[in-house]
Amino acid sequence: DIQMTQSPSTLSASVGDRVTISCRASQSIGTWLAWYQQKPGQAPKLLIYQASTLETGVPSRFSGSGSGTKFTLTISGLQPDDFATYHCQQYDNKWTFGQGTKVEF
Amino acid sequence: QVQLVESGGDLVKPGGSLRLSCAASGFMFSDSYMTWIRRAPGKGLEWVSYITPSGSLTSYADSVTGRFTVSRDNGRSSLYLRMDSLTADDTAVYYCARESRASGSLLGAFDIWGQGTMVTVSS
């Protein structure tokens, strides 16, 4: 099975910061990668699919990049509503998620 | 309004069984590829099971194969997860979700999620 490793596990940031989260796959998955945002007590929300395509309605400060085994989620200008946990997910061979990255103040 | 609503979560003893339900509304459920995903306390998300629109094809994570069964009733716009031989490791919030599509092609990501239902396995 393909393993997904996110880093860091926790990230301390302030409003206005540029935030970068990394996700690495144990083998190449092309661009079959998605990113989700999850807040406590809520369901995950799809942000990006196919590594870099923004889901409809997601603010443009979110962007994704990468291919193969290395991927990045960037938040350009962190907003108060962005403090949450972010998950990456691969779908090249069944589906597996990273362990999550918590963005906190 | 597009939504998924899970139900059926409960406290159950080890070795017990439970059936989760997921009611869909606001979209063409009968054309949708559906999945169950869970999140254990303090852990990341874990894909559990998948079913095609007709129900003819299903797949499972290794951790639940042989114990969990996914099914659907398109007439009722409902998805189900039958869980047997439950252990403490199955304690989690269980979500149903729809696989997203664009121009008829599956994208492998999940664009509609329910709010989740809590399953606790404990004696």
Short mmCIF file of C-alpha atoms in Angstrom, two decimals:
data_model
loop_
_atom_site.label_atom_id
_atom_site.label_comp_id
_atom_site.label_asym_id
_atom_site.label_seq_id
_atom_site.Cartn_x
_atom_site.Cartn_y
_atom_site.Cartn_z
CA ASP A 1 0.00 0.00 0.00
CA ILE A 2 1.06 3.56 -0.68
CA GLN A 3 1.97 5.46 2.48
CA MET A 4 1.52 9.23 2.77
CA THR A 5 3.73 11.25 5.11
CA GLN A 6 2.91 14.85 5.97
CA SER A 7 5.20 17.40 7.58
CA PRO A 8 5.14 19.09 9.91
CA SER A 9 2.58 17.48 12.24
CA THR A 10 1.92 20.84 13.88
CA LEU A 11 2.64 24.30 12.56
CA SER A 12 2.48 27.52 14.56
CA ALA A 13 1.60 30.56 12.48
CA SER A 14 0.07 34.03 12.59
CA VAL A 15 -2.52 35.81 10.50
CA GLY A 16 -0.93 36.99 7.27
CA ASP A 17 1.80 34.33 7.21
CA ARG A 18 2.65 32.25 4.17
CA VAL A 19 2.23 28.63 5.23
CA THR A 20 3.61 25.56 3.48
CA ILE A 21 2.67 21.95 4.24
CA SER A 22 4.46 19.01 2.64
CA CYS A 23 3.17 15.59 1.72
CA ARG A 24 5.30 12.72 0.46
CA ALA A 25 4.11 9.48 -1.13
CA SER A 26 5.99 6.20 -0.68
CA GLN A 27 5.86 5.65 -4.44
CA SER A 28 4.98 7.75 -7.45
CA ILE A 29 1.32 8.72 -7.75
CA GLY A 30 1.56 11.14 -10.66
CA THR A 31 -0.73 14.04 -9.71
CA TRP A 32 -3.41 11.94 -8.08
CA LEU A 33 -3.39 13.93 -4.85
CA ALA A 34 -6.02 15.91 -2.95
CA TRP A 35 -5.92 18.27 0.02
CA TYR A 36 -8.63 18.72 2.64
CA GLN A 37 -9.24 21.16 5.48
CA GLN A 38 -10.91 19.93 8.66
CA LYS A 39 -12.03 21.90 11.70
CA PRO A 40 -12.96 20.33 15.07
CA GLY A 41 -16.35 18.66 14.99
CA GLN A 42 -16.72 19.19 11.26
CA ALA A 43 -16.34 17.04 8.17
CA PRO A 44 -13.30 17.46 5.93
CA LYS A 45 -13.66 19.98 3.12
CA LEU A 46 -12.08 19.39 -0.28
CA LEU A 47 -9.66 22.19 -1.19
CA ILE A 48 -7.55 20.89 -4.07
CA TYR A 49 -7.61 17.85 -6.35
CA GLN A 50 -5.25 16.53 -9.01
CA ALA A 51 -2.45 18.12 -6.99
CA SER A 52 -3.10 21.69 -8.12
CA THR A 53 -6.74 22.20 -9.18
CA LEU A 54 -8.69 24.41 -6.82
CA GLU A 55 -12.14 23.13 -5.88
CA THR A 56 -14.97 25.52 -6.76
CA GLY A 57 -15.50 28.12 -4.08
CA VAL A 58 -12.13 27.67 -2.37
CA PRO A 59 -10.24 30.97 -1.90
CA SER A 60 -7.33 31.59 -4.25
CA ARG A 61 -4.90 31.99 -1.33
CA PHE A 62 -4.82 28.17 -1.29
CA SER A 63 -2.61 26.52 -3.88
CA GLY A 64 -1.16 23.09 -4.47
CA SER A 65 1.86 21.85 -6.38
CA GLY A 66 3.95 18.77 -6.98
CA SER A 67 3.94 15.46 -8.80
CA GLY A 68 5.36 12.00 -8.39
CA THR A 69 6.15 11.66 -4.70
CA LYS A 70 6.47 15.24 -3.42
CA PHE A 71 3.57 17.62 -2.95
CA THR A 72 2.96 20.97 -1.27
CA LEU A 73 -0.04 22.91 -0.02
CA THR A 74 0.55 26.65 0.31
CA ILE A 75 -1.66 29.20 2.04
CA SER A 76 -0.64 32.69 0.96
CA GLY A 77 -1.75 35.11 3.66
CA LEU A 78 -3.19 33.00 6.46
CA GLN A 79 -6.65 34.10 7.57
CA PRO A 80 -8.30 33.48 10.98
CA ASP A 81 -10.64 30.96 9.33
CA ASP A 82 -7.66 28.91 8.12
CA PHE A 83 -6.60 27.61 11.53
CA ALA A 84 -7.49 23.94 11.10
CA THR A 85 -6.05 20.52 10.31
CA TYR A 86 -5.02 19.77 6.74
CA HIS A 87 -4.95 16.29 5.23
CA CYS A 88 -3.40 15.06 2.01
CA GLN A 89 -4.83 12.02 0.23
CA GLN A 90 -3.61 9.87 -2.63
CA TYR A 91 -5.90 8.05 -5.03
CA ASP A 92 -3.60 6.28 -7.41
CA ASN A 93 -4.00 2.91 -5.66
CA LYS A 94 -7.07 2.79 -3.47
CA TRP A 95 -7.01 5.72 -1.13
CA THR A 96 -4.75 6.66 1.74
CA PHE A 97 -4.39 9.82 3.78
CA GLY A 98 -1.52 11.53 5.50
CA GLN A 99 -1.59 11.81 9.28
CA GLY A 100 -2.65 15.46 9.14
CA THR A 101 -1.03 18.83 9.85
CA LYS A 102 -2.55 21.08 12.48
CA VAL A 103 -2.12 24.79 11.80
CA GLU A 104 -2.41 26.64 15.09
CA PHE A 105 -1.89 30.14 16.37
CA GLN B 1 -29.59 21.24 -0.64
CA VAL B 2 -26.74 18.83 -1.27
CA GLN B 3 -26.07 16.79 1.82
CA LEU B 4 -25.20 13.48 3.40
CA VAL B 5 -26.47 12.57 6.85
CA GLU B 6 -25.01 9.62 8.75
CA SER B 7 -26.71 7.78 11.59
CA GLY B 8 -26.39 4.60 13.59
CA GLY B 9 -23.27 5.29 15.61
CA ASP B 10 -23.33 3.94 19.14
CA LEU B 11 -21.41 2.42 22.04
CA VAL B 12 -20.92 -1.30 21.39
CA LYS B 13 -19.00 -4.04 23.16
CA PRO B 14 -15.98 -5.74 21.58
CA GLY B 15 -17.13 -8.49 19.25
CA GLY B 16 -20.42 -6.74 18.65
CA SER B 17 -22.05 -5.47 15.47
CA LEU B 18 -23.45 -2.22 14.20
CA ARG B 19 -25.04 -0.88 11.03
CA LEU B 20 -24.42 2.66 9.89
CA SER B 21 -26.66 4.52 7.46
CA CYS B 22 -26.04 7.52 5.24
CA ALA B 23 -28.97 9.40 3.70
CA ALA B 24 -28.25 11.45 0.58
CA SER B 25 -30.20 14.37 -0.82
CA GLY B 26 -29.78 17.15 -3.37
CA PHE B 27 -27.78 15.17 -5.95
CA MET B 28 -28.05 12.07 -8.14
CA PHE B 29 -27.16 9.43 -5.57
CA SER B 30 -27.83 6.58 -7.99
CA ASP B 31 -25.03 7.86 -10.27
CA SER B 32 -22.55 8.42 -7.44
CA TYR B 33 -19.54 6.42 -6.32
CA MET B 34 -19.67 6.37 -2.54
CA THR B 35 -17.23 5.66 0.23
CA TRP B 36 -16.87 5.33 3.99
CA ILE B 37 -13.95 7.03 5.72
CA ARG B 38 -13.18 7.11 9.42
CA ARG B 39 -11.10 9.12 11.85
CA ALA B 40 -10.05 7.57 15.14
CA PRO B 41 -9.43 9.89 18.12
CA GLY B 42 -6.06 11.61 17.77
CA LYS B 43 -5.36 10.00 14.40
CA GLY B 44 -5.62 10.83 10.72
CA LEU B 45 -8.32 9.91 8.25
CA GLU B 46 -8.56 6.31 7.07
CA TRP B 47 -10.42 5.11 3.99
CA VAL B 48 -12.67 2.16 4.88
CA SER B 49 -14.84 1.08 1.98
CA TYR B 50 -16.08 1.95 -1.50
CA ILE B 51 -19.06 1.04 -3.65
CA THR B 52 -19.93 1.71 -7.28
CA PRO B 53 -23.28 3.26 -8.31
CA SER B 54 -24.96 -0.06 -9.08
CA GLY B 55 -23.48 -1.72 -6.00
CA SER B 56 -21.94 -4.42 -8.16
CA LEU B 57 -18.37 -3.59 -7.12
CA THR B 58 -17.06 -2.98 -3.63
CA SER B 59 -13.65 -2.66 -2.03
CA TYR B 60 -12.33 -2.52 1.53
CA ALA B 61 -9.30 -1.51 3.49
CA ASP B 62 -7.26 -4.46 4.73
CA SER B 63 -8.10 -3.51 8.31
CA VAL B 64 -11.82 -4.21 7.82
CA THR B 65 -11.92 -6.86 5.08
CA GLY B 66 -14.06 -9.80 6.11
CA ARG B 67 -15.72 -7.85 8.94
CA PHE B 68 -17.38 -4.87 7.23
CA THR B 69 -19.90 -4.91 4.37
CA VAL B 70 -20.93 -1.86 2.35
CA SER B 71 -24.25 -1.74 0.50
CA ARG B 72 -26.67 0.78 -0.93
CA ASP B 73 -30.33 1.28 -1.77
CA ASN B 74 -30.60 3.71 -4.67
CA GLY B 75 -34.38 3.82 -4.34
CA ARG B 76 -33.94 5.22 -0.85
CA SER B 77 -30.81 7.27 -1.72
CA SER B 78 -29.06 5.52 1.14
CA LEU B 79 -25.66 4.01 1.83
CA TYR B 80 -24.98 1.46 4.55
CA LEU B 81 -22.04 -0.04 6.40
CA ARG B 82 -22.53 -3.28 8.29
CA MET B 83 -19.77 -3.74 10.87
CA ASP B 84 -19.17 -7.09 12.60
CA SER B 85 -16.57 -8.39 15.05
CA LEU B 86 -15.84 -4.89 16.23
CA THR B 87 -12.68 -4.13 18.21
CA ALA B 88 -11.40 -1.09 20.07
CA ASP B 89 -9.39 -0.18 16.95
CA ASP B 90 -12.68 0.48 15.12
CA THR B 91 -13.54 3.33 17.51
CA ALA B 92 -13.82 6.40 15.31
CA VAL B 93 -16.05 8.97 13.68
CA TYR B 94 -17.37 7.42 10.48
CA TYR B 95 -18.06 9.63 7.47
CA CYS B 96 -19.77 8.83 4.21
CA ALA B 97 -18.54 10.77 1.21
CA ARG B 98 -19.08 11.05 -2.55
CA GLU B 99 -16.28 10.70 -5.06
CA SER B 100 -16.08 13.84 -7.16
CA ARG B 101 -16.37 13.90 -10.94
CA ALA B 102 -15.67 16.38 -13.71
CA SER B 103 -16.82 15.95 -17.31
CA GLY B 104 -17.87 12.43 -16.42
CA SER B 105 -14.44 11.37 -15.18
CA LEU B 106 -13.84 10.31 -11.60
CA LEU B 107 -11.33 12.49 -9.79
CA GLY B 108 -10.57 10.20 -6.86
CA ALA B 109 -11.18 12.96 -4.36
CA PHE B 110 -14.27 13.35 -2.20
CA ASP B 111 -16.34 16.47 -2.61
CA ILE B 112 -19.41 15.85 -0.44
CA TRP B 113 -19.10 14.62 3.14
CA GLY B 114 -21.56 13.93 5.90
CA GLN B 115 -21.08 15.31 9.40
CA GLY B 116 -20.06 11.90 10.75
CA THR B 117 -21.38 9.43 13.29
CA MET B 118 -19.41 8.23 16.31
CA VAL B 119 -18.75 4.55 16.90
CA THR B 120 -17.24 3.59 20.26
CA VAL B 121 -16.16 0.02 20.93
CA SER B 122 -15.62 -0.57 24.63
CA SER B 123 -16.58 -3.00 27.35
#
